[in-house]
């Protein structure tokens, strides 16, 4: 399947302050975004793709000066792909507070002339969606054919359906949940504590000290990574294989690397700590923790979704223990209670939470079929 | 049920060097232990209780000068309790490398005159068992009525049955596993990395610097604690309850404590970092990772257990996702393959891995009945 090829990120500045759920506001901000495909004449074929934890606006294709920097959902979005850019105008947008170009903690706070750091306000899924809606306004898109996302991106899609029911015809929520469990929050908080207690964090103002809290970020990423993979998948890929299996195949009796899984996780942690911003990590985990659209309705998700108008597609993966199928079924049930149109697929995939990013023909074919249906409605 | 009351720890010094699995040796060492009940005339009623991660020789009762310091398995061991000290002579022993009195990294290395620190040798489950066997020798116990333990303690019991088949008549392995999975190792390694990268760790020689790597220990404990509890139990106990539920019941929009589960985990981490030794934590997680009695037999657990002579009892707990029932069943199957006598109970308990330490009448009654059977054999 060909990729969409070379793409170019764009930026949009917003001079009007954005009021946030916390009561704070951002005076002005910039959002990075990319678009793929062509907006049709009646502006009815736009699809918004919302990103998860460590992703960005760079959903598909690659950059002219960096062919290896391929978009995070390139297997999903492109010509002839499940979300077919020959038929749809696709927008990837980087969220507020991120470290990939949109205004975030490492940018200058206009009120102090120094990087925001700890002063960057806590943002929520709903704040991100409000900012995305303004981007849609500026791009002249009144109504999306679909808003889609996986994991935290799925939360944004769900929030769109609640906040702007008339602005999307379809909503695709993949490997997501209506709210984090205590265990989900626990993992997030340990990751945050690793960052917050790193002496190089300096209460979020490490930029001024010329250091980066790499130790904390590294541990945070290692913890997160364990929850993205399934137990079975880890067992199959790594098992108890020693890194020196081809040589001595003996235990090292020290605290270096014995097992392949250690090597893999430390590598993932190291790599992440090289490019990700610690304040962004904190912000994003908080957005995850806070997401709970049923909260204003005493926990009643059916009431929370009563005002939605979109048609929904949900997908979950059997071995995802971060956001298990049960969590998707809660959303499906609440939508059914509201007599919404819902398509739901539970994919028997071994790859845990990460499955939503991976090639799996049953999964991809489900999404492809659903977009074919949406494309049919465009005629 | 009355507790055994006031108990007094004892220590035993061993002047003969102990050769370790790594090839290193410990020149001389001390083991802390406690005993409860009375050794009968033919020395046939001794039971050894092996401890898990952060426990010690203090299995039951309390200390005269500290009535609140109750043994970690006081609900299991005592007069009239499942392991009845009116019938059995019970020994709790603190393992080598621990931080509760037995020789460990914080003690003086006789070859340097300074604390061992990083120089303390890596010890394995088999090393611990070898040291325990020497203690049994000195106490004049040729054969135990039973060796028992939960989790890492269960690994020691299993190792006893393999290493000293004639020295135990029964072996009780609770909430344990024949080896760690890749996911188990992954959690251990993240915890180790949190400690190893704490600037106050000083490569294990923090004693000389007058500091303790509390940040690392705290994060390590928080990670561990998540794996001891079940998802369901955490959901029921904490859910998404806010700490300020009785006051504003609003999100704080910061990185302090929002949720009860955060408060609980941070408290557990703080408390642990006040008393546990960082080098001990590293050693114990390595002992867990390395345990794999089937390793010399190309992974064939049946062959590994072929030489055992004990009768076995295994217990697992349905919601234990750290060492799931499946892992206990592997041991049961290998024992059955060897035509050993095996009693196996899978307890439907909500408390995850921690269930082995908690009161549960079905669990306790199973253990009680098994010990009644052993007591019957004493006549």
XYZ file of C-alpha atoms in Angstrom:
758
model
C 0.000 0.000 0.000
C 1.605 3.333 -1.001
C 2.076 5.979 1.635
C 0.697 9.444 1.073
C 4.292 10.553 0.482
C 5.761 13.891 1.444
C 3.646 16.021 3.756
C 4.166 19.454 5.255
C 3.094 20.551 8.718
C 1.232 23.823 9.046
C 0.487 26.083 11.963
C -2.484 28.223 12.882
C -2.319 31.042 15.389
C -5.240 31.911 17.632
C -5.139 35.386 19.117
C -8.380 35.054 21.105
C -7.912 33.690 24.642
C -9.166 30.162 25.270
C -11.066 29.680 28.518
C -10.105 26.358 30.078
C -12.099 23.943 32.201
C -9.894 24.727 35.189
C -10.982 28.352 35.152
C -7.625 29.473 33.784
C -7.166 30.661 30.234
C -4.514 30.695 27.553
C -4.047 34.177 26.169
C -3.088 33.097 22.677
C -1.758 29.925 21.157
C -0.673 28.108 18.039
C -1.780 24.682 16.872
C 0.283 22.556 14.518
C -1.650 20.483 12.016
C -1.339 18.508 8.819
C -3.908 17.780 6.155
C -4.068 14.960 3.644
C -6.393 14.656 0.661
C -8.700 17.352 -0.681
C -11.664 19.066 0.876
C -14.647 18.548 -1.426
C -16.846 21.336 -2.767
C -19.523 21.129 -0.072
C -16.884 20.651 2.656
C -18.500 17.425 3.761
C -15.581 14.976 3.570
C -13.350 16.217 6.405
C -12.143 13.733 9.019
C -10.384 14.820 12.192
C -7.828 12.395 13.641
C -7.088 12.972 17.339
C -3.792 11.784 18.771
C -2.948 9.834 21.896
C -0.238 10.206 24.495
C 3.066 10.655 22.663
C 1.830 11.247 19.126
C 1.212 14.447 17.190
C -0.328 16.082 14.144
C 1.996 13.965 12.002
C -0.514 11.199 11.282
C 0.595 10.008 7.838
C 3.277 10.428 5.180
C 6.793 11.647 5.813
C 8.739 14.870 5.717
C 10.846 15.879 2.716
C 13.923 16.418 4.866
C 13.369 13.306 6.996
C 11.979 10.309 5.082
C 12.202 8.137 8.185
C 9.825 10.318 10.164
C 6.661 8.500 9.096
C 3.289 9.494 10.585
C 2.051 7.456 13.526
C -1.048 6.147 11.762
C 0.411 5.798 8.266
C -1.011 2.263 8.033
C -4.496 3.717 8.583
C -4.460 6.972 6.598
C -3.451 7.390 2.944
C -4.526 6.691 -0.616
C -6.377 3.353 -0.698
C -5.942 2.883 3.059
C -8.817 2.311 5.497
C -9.189 6.063 5.919
C -8.755 6.763 2.220
C -7.279 10.158 1.415
C -8.530 9.811 -2.145
C -12.006 10.256 -0.700
C -11.538 12.136 2.560
C -9.851 15.342 3.629
C -7.998 14.280 6.761
C -6.720 16.620 9.470
C -4.192 15.715 12.117
C -3.838 18.267 14.900
C -1.333 18.543 17.712
C -2.943 19.303 21.053
C -2.336 22.228 23.354
C 0.416 21.501 25.864
C 2.164 19.049 23.582
C 5.871 19.168 22.761
C 5.556 18.818 18.993
C 4.959 22.400 17.981
C 1.594 23.452 19.354
C 1.840 25.884 22.257
C 3.166 24.029 25.274
C 5.113 24.337 28.525
C 8.429 24.886 26.726
C 7.127 27.966 24.913
C 7.369 31.505 26.132
C 4.648 32.613 28.501
C 3.713 36.062 27.165
C 2.961 37.304 30.666
C 6.478 36.562 31.973
C 8.698 36.393 28.895
C 10.022 33.029 30.148
C 9.026 29.459 29.288
C 5.696 28.465 30.832
C 7.123 25.436 32.627
C 5.013 24.728 35.673
C 2.871 27.762 34.878
C 1.344 26.123 31.821
C -2.275 25.519 32.777
C -3.661 22.016 33.215
C -5.662 21.203 30.097
C -8.423 18.648 29.672
C -9.728 16.532 26.832
C -12.583 18.996 26.565
C -10.146 21.926 26.327
C -8.335 20.183 23.495
C -11.604 19.597 21.689
C -12.597 23.256 22.128
C -9.252 24.269 20.601
C -9.723 21.782 17.762
C -13.176 23.218 17.065
C -11.627 26.639 16.593
C -9.183 25.159 14.128
C -12.122 23.621 12.266
C -13.793 27.045 12.216
C -10.730 28.641 10.642
C -10.458 25.836 8.096
C -14.098 26.413 7.195
C -15.286 23.016 8.318
C -18.733 23.261 9.817
C -19.259 19.532 10.188
C -16.847 16.600 10.080
C -17.732 13.421 8.236
C -16.011 11.727 11.163
C -13.920 12.470 14.217
C -11.758 9.505 15.169
C -9.058 8.555 17.607
C -7.543 5.690 19.562
C -6.977 5.576 23.317
C -6.747 9.201 24.524
C -7.615 10.144 20.937
C -10.826 8.142 21.295
C -11.698 10.199 24.370
C -11.404 13.331 22.248
C -13.684 11.836 19.590
C -16.215 10.962 22.299
C -15.967 14.469 23.759
C -16.626 15.932 20.286
C -19.855 13.944 20.081
C -20.981 15.399 23.410
C -19.719 18.982 23.097
C -20.500 19.606 19.429
C -23.191 17.093 18.475
C -23.997 18.886 15.217
C -20.409 19.085 14.055
C -19.739 15.401 13.339
C -21.799 12.813 11.483
C -19.700 9.881 12.706
C -17.563 9.250 15.733
C -14.958 6.483 15.827
C -13.652 5.552 19.278
C -10.902 2.919 19.275
C -9.328 1.153 22.267
C -10.682 3.779 24.620
C -12.692 4.122 27.799
C -15.323 6.478 29.239
C -13.002 7.080 32.199
C -9.822 5.765 33.773
C -10.006 3.107 36.469
C -8.227 3.418 39.809
C -5.500 1.155 38.413
C -5.107 3.351 35.312
C -4.791 6.443 37.519
C -2.339 4.612 39.770
C 0.016 3.870 36.883
C -0.235 7.484 35.715
C 0.514 8.796 39.180
C 3.599 6.627 39.637
C 4.867 7.919 36.297
C 4.177 11.480 37.405
C 5.907 10.922 40.723
C 8.995 9.644 38.917
C 9.117 12.931 36.996
C 8.093 15.264 39.825
C 10.760 13.845 42.174
C 13.571 13.887 39.600
C 16.000 16.509 40.941
C 16.402 17.782 37.373
C 12.708 18.634 37.174
C 13.052 21.832 39.213
C 9.296 22.065 39.788
C 8.747 22.170 36.045
C 11.164 25.002 35.351
C 14.089 22.826 34.240
C 14.417 24.768 30.970
C 16.048 27.630 32.880
C 18.569 25.201 34.388
C 19.689 23.733 31.079
C 18.763 20.204 32.159
C 16.030 17.704 31.406
C 14.526 15.292 33.987
C 15.528 12.310 31.880
C 15.611 9.794 34.713
C 12.012 10.493 35.625
C 10.816 10.534 32.023
C 12.622 7.265 31.377
C 10.989 5.472 34.301
C 7.615 7.015 33.412
C 7.870 5.692 29.876
C 8.972 2.250 31.002
C 5.930 1.996 33.277
C 3.636 3.212 30.517
C 5.125 0.845 27.991
C 4.410 -2.202 30.151
C 0.736 -1.248 30.170
C 0.616 -0.873 26.379
C 1.699 -4.451 25.728
C -0.205 -7.578 26.625
C 1.176 -10.134 29.026
C 0.941 -12.810 26.309
C 2.585 -10.678 23.666
C 5.471 -9.848 25.998
C 5.807 -13.530 26.859
C 5.940 -14.456 23.202
C 8.275 -11.663 22.085
C 10.652 -11.706 25.043
C 9.795 -14.443 27.489
C 12.786 -15.060 29.715
C 15.271 -14.803 26.893
C 18.662 -13.545 28.034
C 20.373 -10.835 26.059
C 23.544 -12.909 25.955
C 21.639 -16.021 24.800
C 23.907 -16.417 21.772
C 27.037 -16.214 23.940
C 27.178 -17.587 27.484
C 23.408 -17.706 28.078
C 24.154 -17.322 31.793
C 22.822 -14.909 34.386
C 25.094 -11.904 34.947
C 24.483 -11.776 38.726
C 24.477 -7.993 38.697
C 22.120 -5.102 38.048
C 22.945 -4.549 34.401
C 20.854 -6.132 31.681
C 20.117 -9.847 31.979
C 16.879 -10.259 30.082
C 15.878 -9.075 26.607
C 12.765 -7.443 28.069
C 14.993 -5.247 30.241
C 17.030 -4.201 27.237
C 13.894 -3.400 25.260
C 12.214 -1.375 28.006
C 15.324 0.595 28.921
C 15.853 1.396 25.247
C 12.258 2.617 24.948
C 12.704 4.701 28.081
C 16.002 6.181 26.920
C 14.655 7.071 23.486
C 11.546 8.682 24.945
C 13.527 10.750 27.449
C 15.537 12.198 24.551
C 12.591 13.811 22.789
C 9.587 14.082 25.076
C 8.893 16.994 27.373
C 8.385 16.204 31.053
C 5.748 18.889 31.601
C 3.835 17.629 28.581
C 3.900 14.127 30.038
C 2.405 15.414 33.266
C -0.270 17.389 31.439
C -1.300 14.500 29.221
C -1.582 12.002 32.061
C -3.749 14.481 33.950
C -6.004 14.946 30.919
C -6.408 11.157 30.901
C -7.175 10.996 34.629
C -9.692 13.833 34.500
C -11.665 12.574 31.519
C -15.041 11.444 32.808
C -17.943 12.821 30.777
C -20.449 11.086 33.069
C -19.145 12.991 36.092
C -21.615 15.914 35.774
C -24.403 13.305 35.553
C -23.629 11.425 38.787
C -21.712 8.851 36.802
C -24.595 8.111 34.438
C -22.942 7.698 31.026
C -26.296 7.241 29.322
C -27.324 10.730 30.350
C -23.900 12.089 29.400
C -24.370 10.790 25.877
C -28.057 11.724 25.582
C -27.342 14.815 23.499
C -25.102 13.097 20.948
C -26.269 12.918 17.350
C -23.423 11.119 15.579
C -23.368 7.526 14.443
C -20.686 5.621 16.339
C -18.141 2.981 15.661
C -16.193 1.486 18.543
C -13.346 -0.983 18.423
C -11.625 -2.778 21.290
C -8.952 -5.464 21.505
C -9.264 -8.604 23.612
C -5.782 -8.472 25.189
C -5.887 -4.733 25.962
C -5.681 -4.685 29.758
C -5.192 -0.913 29.901
C -8.577 -0.133 28.341
C -10.214 -3.534 28.159
C -13.148 -4.396 25.879
C -15.396 -4.093 28.924
C -14.698 -0.345 28.954
C -15.717 0.030 25.307
C -18.854 -1.994 25.992
C -19.845 0.538 28.656
C -19.876 3.211 25.971
C -21.713 0.945 23.539
C -24.360 0.194 26.174
C -24.857 3.865 27.007
C -25.242 4.684 23.312
C -27.677 1.829 22.792
C -29.636 3.091 25.789
C -29.915 6.360 23.874
C -30.936 4.521 20.688
C -27.877 5.772 18.842
C -26.568 3.897 15.833
C -23.540 1.910 17.042
C -21.174 -0.452 15.290
C -18.919 -2.318 17.682
C -16.058 -4.668 16.955
C -14.070 -6.591 19.540
C -10.898 -7.706 17.799
C -9.190 -10.870 19.020
C -5.652 -9.492 18.794
C -2.612 -10.454 20.866
C -0.946 -7.039 21.019
C -2.611 -5.398 24.003
C -3.400 -1.699 23.962
C -0.846 -1.047 21.216
C -3.002 -3.099 18.842
C -4.834 0.048 17.802
C -1.671 1.278 16.102
C -0.724 -2.013 14.485
C -1.592 -3.767 11.279
C -4.323 -6.335 11.816
C -6.410 -7.237 8.785
C -9.666 -7.787 10.692
C -9.309 -4.447 12.455
C -8.240 -2.565 9.350
C -11.030 -4.136 7.293
C -13.638 -3.097 9.867
C -12.451 0.507 9.740
C -12.184 0.365 5.956
C -15.760 -0.895 5.631
C -17.029 1.774 7.990
C -15.330 4.558 6.012
C -16.682 3.074 2.769
C -20.135 3.500 4.289
C -19.370 7.125 5.194
C -17.977 7.719 1.703
C -21.225 6.332 0.296
C -23.156 8.977 2.222
C -21.081 11.698 0.556
C -22.602 11.065 -2.879
C -8.323 -15.805 67.869
C -5.524 -15.070 70.374
C -2.119 -14.093 69.058
C 0.934 -15.987 70.170
C 1.788 -12.949 72.289
C 5.246 -11.651 73.007
C 8.036 -13.131 70.898
C 11.775 -12.569 70.867
C 13.979 -12.588 67.789
C 17.166 -14.617 67.925
C 20.275 -14.638 65.810
C 22.606 -17.392 64.665
C 26.105 -16.765 63.424
C 27.685 -18.903 60.724
C 31.462 -18.751 60.551
C 31.831 -21.101 57.567
C 31.754 -19.357 54.175
C 28.637 -19.915 52.061
C 29.288 -20.590 48.380
C 26.699 -18.787 46.257
C 25.145 -19.683 42.918
C 26.916 -16.746 41.290
C 30.311 -18.220 42.106
C 30.912 -15.635 44.819
C 30.823 -16.480 48.492
C 29.948 -14.861 51.806
C 32.748 -15.320 54.318
C 30.537 -15.392 57.370
C 27.052 -14.244 58.172
C 24.272 -14.008 60.696
C 20.640 -15.023 60.262
C 17.829 -13.609 62.346
C 15.032 -15.972 63.226
C 12.088 -16.473 65.513
C 10.474 -19.666 66.759
C 6.961 -20.305 68.026
C 5.675 -23.411 69.766
C 7.740 -26.325 71.033
C 9.866 -28.820 69.175
C 8.565 -32.291 70.033
C 10.734 -35.116 71.323
C 11.435 -36.744 67.960
C 11.934 -33.339 66.329
C 9.283 -34.086 63.745
C 6.929 -31.126 64.133
C 9.062 -28.273 62.782
C 7.629 -25.979 60.093
C 9.735 -23.435 58.254
C 7.959 -20.280 57.075
C 9.775 -18.450 54.249
C 9.147 -14.755 53.728
C 8.396 -12.723 50.645
C 9.629 -9.377 49.420
C 9.444 -6.928 52.313
C 8.785 -9.299 55.192
C 11.139 -10.887 57.710
C 11.618 -13.526 60.393
C 8.907 -11.774 62.404
C 6.048 -14.037 61.296
C 3.766 -13.955 64.320
C 3.274 -12.347 67.723
C 4.621 -8.978 68.764
C 7.638 -7.567 70.568
C 7.572 -6.687 74.269
C 8.811 -3.191 73.590
C 6.616 -2.652 70.521
C 3.142 -4.223 70.779
C 2.152 -2.720 67.415
C 4.865 -4.581 65.537
C 2.796 -7.684 64.824
C 4.233 -10.478 62.670
C 3.329 -10.434 58.978
C 1.458 -13.752 59.061
C -0.058 -13.474 62.539
C -3.464 -14.476 61.139
C -1.917 -17.752 59.927
C 0.470 -18.733 62.724
C -0.378 -19.023 66.401
C -2.251 -21.102 68.980
C -5.413 -22.453 67.340
C -4.585 -20.777 64.037
C -4.300 -22.623 60.713
C -0.627 -23.297 61.404
C -1.225 -24.168 65.051
C 1.700 -23.438 67.348
C 0.159 -25.723 69.961
C 1.056 -28.567 67.622
C 3.931 -27.303 65.515
C 7.313 -25.741 66.161
C 7.387 -22.877 63.682
C 10.507 -21.091 62.485
C 10.561 -17.739 60.715
C 13.917 -16.816 59.213
C 15.144 -13.588 57.688
C 17.005 -14.115 54.422
C 20.546 -13.148 53.544
C 20.727 -9.672 52.049
C 17.640 -8.468 53.862
C 17.469 -5.278 55.899
C 15.853 -6.741 59.010
C 18.870 -8.068 60.838
C 20.339 -10.908 58.803
C 23.615 -10.013 57.111
C 22.893 -7.575 54.314
C 24.306 -4.730 52.219
C 24.198 -2.264 55.124
C 26.484 -4.423 57.248
C 30.248 -4.244 57.393
C 32.071 -6.185 54.725
C 34.853 -7.895 56.687
C 37.231 -7.647 53.740
C 36.979 -3.825 53.529
C 35.782 -2.699 56.955
C 33.063 -0.657 55.239
C 29.390 -1.426 54.511
C 28.976 -3.933 51.698
C 26.757 -1.624 49.638
C 27.122 -2.571 45.990
C 29.688 -5.209 46.937
C 27.095 -7.423 48.582
C 26.847 -10.466 46.314
C 23.714 -11.198 44.321
C 21.872 -14.001 46.125
C 19.325 -16.414 44.720
C 16.361 -18.307 46.106
C 18.590 -21.384 46.151
C 21.252 -19.503 48.139
C 18.652 -18.514 50.694
C 17.474 -22.101 50.987
C 21.052 -23.335 51.437
C 21.509 -20.817 54.261
C 18.186 -21.857 55.816
C 19.298 -25.512 55.685
C 22.365 -24.628 57.734
C 20.129 -22.948 60.274
C 18.036 -26.120 60.428
C 21.232 -28.121 60.995
C 22.194 -25.941 63.930
C 18.706 -26.166 65.383
C 18.920 -29.937 65.124
C 16.101 -30.280 62.626
C 16.824 -33.067 60.189
C 13.450 -32.995 58.478
C 10.667 -30.406 58.464
C 7.059 -31.446 58.768
C 6.460 -28.679 56.210
C 8.212 -25.823 54.495
C 5.755 -23.123 53.439
C 5.704 -19.691 51.908
C 3.684 -17.281 49.797
C 4.870 -15.531 46.634
C 8.681 -15.359 46.799
C 8.347 -17.455 49.968
C 6.578 -20.113 47.922
C 9.563 -20.194 45.565
C 11.788 -20.977 48.540
C 9.466 -23.792 49.636
C 9.554 -25.197 46.095
C 13.359 -24.923 46.006
C 13.535 -26.818 49.307
C 11.602 -29.706 47.770
C 14.089 -29.848 44.895
C 17.354 -29.214 46.752
C 16.676 -31.193 49.941
C 13.988 -33.742 49.029
C 14.559 -35.750 52.217
C 14.354 -32.788 54.538
C 10.652 -31.936 54.227
C 7.580 -34.138 54.307
C 5.240 -31.442 53.021
C 5.685 -28.371 50.872
C 3.140 -25.557 50.791
C 3.442 -23.113 47.901
C 0.987 -20.213 48.000
C 0.353 -17.547 45.331
C 3.600 -18.380 43.640
C 5.020 -19.292 40.256
C 7.716 -21.579 38.847
C 9.308 -18.523 37.224
C 8.625 -14.862 36.500
C 7.047 -13.846 33.201
C 8.477 -11.137 30.958
C 5.872 -8.766 32.391
C 6.878 -9.647 35.973
C 10.528 -9.004 35.129
C 9.590 -5.770 33.395
C 7.893 -4.394 36.510
C 10.893 -5.422 38.610
C 13.312 -3.770 36.234
C 11.438 -0.461 36.193
C 11.517 -0.501 39.985
C 15.257 -1.210 39.921
C 15.856 1.552 37.402
C 14.039 4.020 39.642
C 16.471 3.130 42.435
C 19.630 2.796 40.341
C 19.104 6.212 38.728
C 18.272 8.031 41.962
C 21.193 10.450 42.464
C 21.176 9.527 46.162
C 21.898 5.864 45.339
C 25.611 6.475 44.683
C 26.010 3.105 42.979
C 24.833 1.368 46.115
C 27.259 3.078 48.467
C 24.856 5.723 49.743
C 25.557 4.757 53.371
C 28.897 6.547 53.162
C 27.132 9.683 51.921
C 24.632 9.853 54.747
C 21.685 9.755 52.352
C 19.051 7.252 51.267
C 17.656 6.958 47.713
C 14.149 7.568 48.951
C 12.777 8.852 45.671
C 13.723 5.681 43.862
C 12.510 3.394 46.641
C 9.242 5.284 46.773
C 8.542 4.897 43.065
C 9.683 1.257 43.176
C 7.230 0.510 45.964
C 4.382 2.325 44.240
C 4.909 0.228 41.108
C 5.115 -2.952 43.139
C 2.033 -2.102 45.126
C -0.093 -1.717 42.000
C 0.808 -5.280 41.029
C -0.136 -6.658 44.453
C -3.717 -5.411 44.249
C -6.351 -6.555 41.811
C -7.931 -4.176 39.352
C -11.376 -4.955 40.797
C -10.275 -4.515 44.378
C -8.695 -1.148 43.575
C -11.857 -0.122 41.754
C -13.992 -1.058 44.725
C -11.739 0.436 47.414
C -10.771 3.640 45.610
C -12.506 3.934 42.268
C -12.328 7.529 41.111
C -13.054 8.940 44.551
C -11.467 12.331 45.118
C -9.594 12.992 48.302
C -11.565 16.163 48.826
C -14.883 14.365 48.192
C -16.280 15.578 51.508
C -15.355 19.194 50.736
C -15.427 20.623 47.213
C -15.349 17.276 45.355
C -13.704 19.140 42.465
C -10.549 18.458 40.479
C -7.532 20.401 41.727
C -6.118 21.033 38.238
C -2.573 20.552 39.469
C -0.100 17.784 40.167
C -0.839 17.322 43.838
C -3.253 14.673 45.025
C -6.636 14.522 43.325
C -7.691 10.918 43.753
C -7.755 8.708 46.869
C -5.740 6.077 45.035
C -2.926 8.616 44.579
C -2.971 9.442 48.261
C -2.882 5.762 49.192
C -0.039 4.826 46.850
C 2.120 7.823 47.747
C 1.630 7.039 51.412
C 2.655 3.422 50.844
C 5.706 4.589 48.894
C 6.689 7.153 51.528
C 6.351 4.681 54.385
C 8.361 2.021 52.558
C 11.160 4.432 51.696
C 11.531 5.225 55.395
C 12.448 1.693 56.444
C 13.478 -0.433 53.495
C 17.014 -0.665 52.166
C 17.522 0.132 48.493
C 20.230 -2.493 47.969
C 18.008 -5.118 49.570
C 15.225 -4.173 47.179
C 17.535 -4.687 44.224
C 18.755 -8.029 45.567
C 15.287 -9.361 46.239
C 13.905 -8.409 42.838
C 16.888 -10.147 41.222
C 16.269 -13.288 43.272
C 12.711 -13.219 41.941
C 13.829 -12.726 38.328
C 16.430 -15.475 38.487
C 14.247 -18.159 40.046
C 13.613 -20.761 37.372
C 14.214 -24.322 38.615
C 13.351 -25.727 35.178
C 16.186 -23.774 33.564
C 18.817 -26.546 33.963
C 16.280 -28.914 32.354
C 15.630 -26.949 29.162
C 12.541 -25.453 30.728
C 11.024 -28.828 31.605
C 9.463 -28.322 35.033
C 8.446 -31.961 35.253
C 12.077 -33.035 35.092
C 13.039 -30.281 37.539
C 10.593 -31.698 40.073
C 11.367 -35.379 39.375
C 13.554 -35.744 42.460
C 11.083 -34.249 44.922
C 9.678 -36.494 47.637
C 7.394 -34.177 49.597
C 3.631 -34.047 49.468
C 2.480 -30.692 48.112
C -0.210 -28.180 48.731
C -0.620 -25.258 46.363
C -2.991 -22.315 46.669
C -3.695 -19.567 44.154
C -6.121 -16.657 44.021
C -8.356 -15.903 41.053
C -7.684 -12.152 40.884
C -3.912 -12.428 41.376
C -2.576 -11.022 38.096
C 1.016 -10.948 39.338
C 1.226 -14.738 39.808
C -2.037 -15.936 38.331
C -3.639 -19.333 39.071
C -2.315 -20.490 35.702
C 1.216 -20.276 37.109
C 0.322 -22.456 40.101
C -1.347 -24.931 37.761
C 1.942 -25.317 35.890
C 3.533 -26.518 39.117
C 0.568 -28.771 39.903
C 0.745 -30.303 36.427
C 4.489 -30.963 36.690
C 3.981 -32.611 40.098
C 1.119 -34.721 38.804
C 3.326 -35.759 35.881
C 5.743 -37.018 38.542
C 2.912 -38.802 40.409
C 3.474 -36.674 43.478
C 0.700 -36.172 45.991
C -0.769 -32.703 45.332
C -3.593 -30.758 46.919
C -4.511 -27.636 44.978
C -6.961 -24.881 45.863
C -7.874 -21.974 43.644
C -9.508 -19.410 45.906
C -12.058 -17.031 44.404
C -10.839 -13.942 46.243
C -11.033 -10.308 45.146
C -7.775 -9.093 46.682
C -5.215 -9.901 43.991
C -1.751 -11.101 44.942
C -2.072 -9.668 48.454
C -4.818 -12.221 49.159
C -2.216 -14.642 50.469
C -1.638 -12.356 53.453
C -5.276 -11.595 54.143
C -8.038 -13.223 56.119
C -10.264 -15.326 53.889
C -12.153 -18.138 55.554
C -12.029 -20.540 52.576
C -8.284 -20.025 52.222
C -7.575 -20.261 55.928
C -9.755 -23.346 56.287
C -7.912 -25.089 53.459
C -4.563 -24.461 55.126
C -5.979 -25.412 58.525
C -7.293 -28.722 57.184
C -3.972 -29.480 55.524
C -2.036 -28.843 58.732
C -4.542 -30.983 60.661
C -3.632 -33.783 58.266
C 0.088 -33.210 58.885
C -0.542 -33.109 62.644
C -2.333 -36.434 62.332
C 0.795 -37.932 60.798
C 2.777 -36.851 63.874
C 1.007 -39.287 66.189
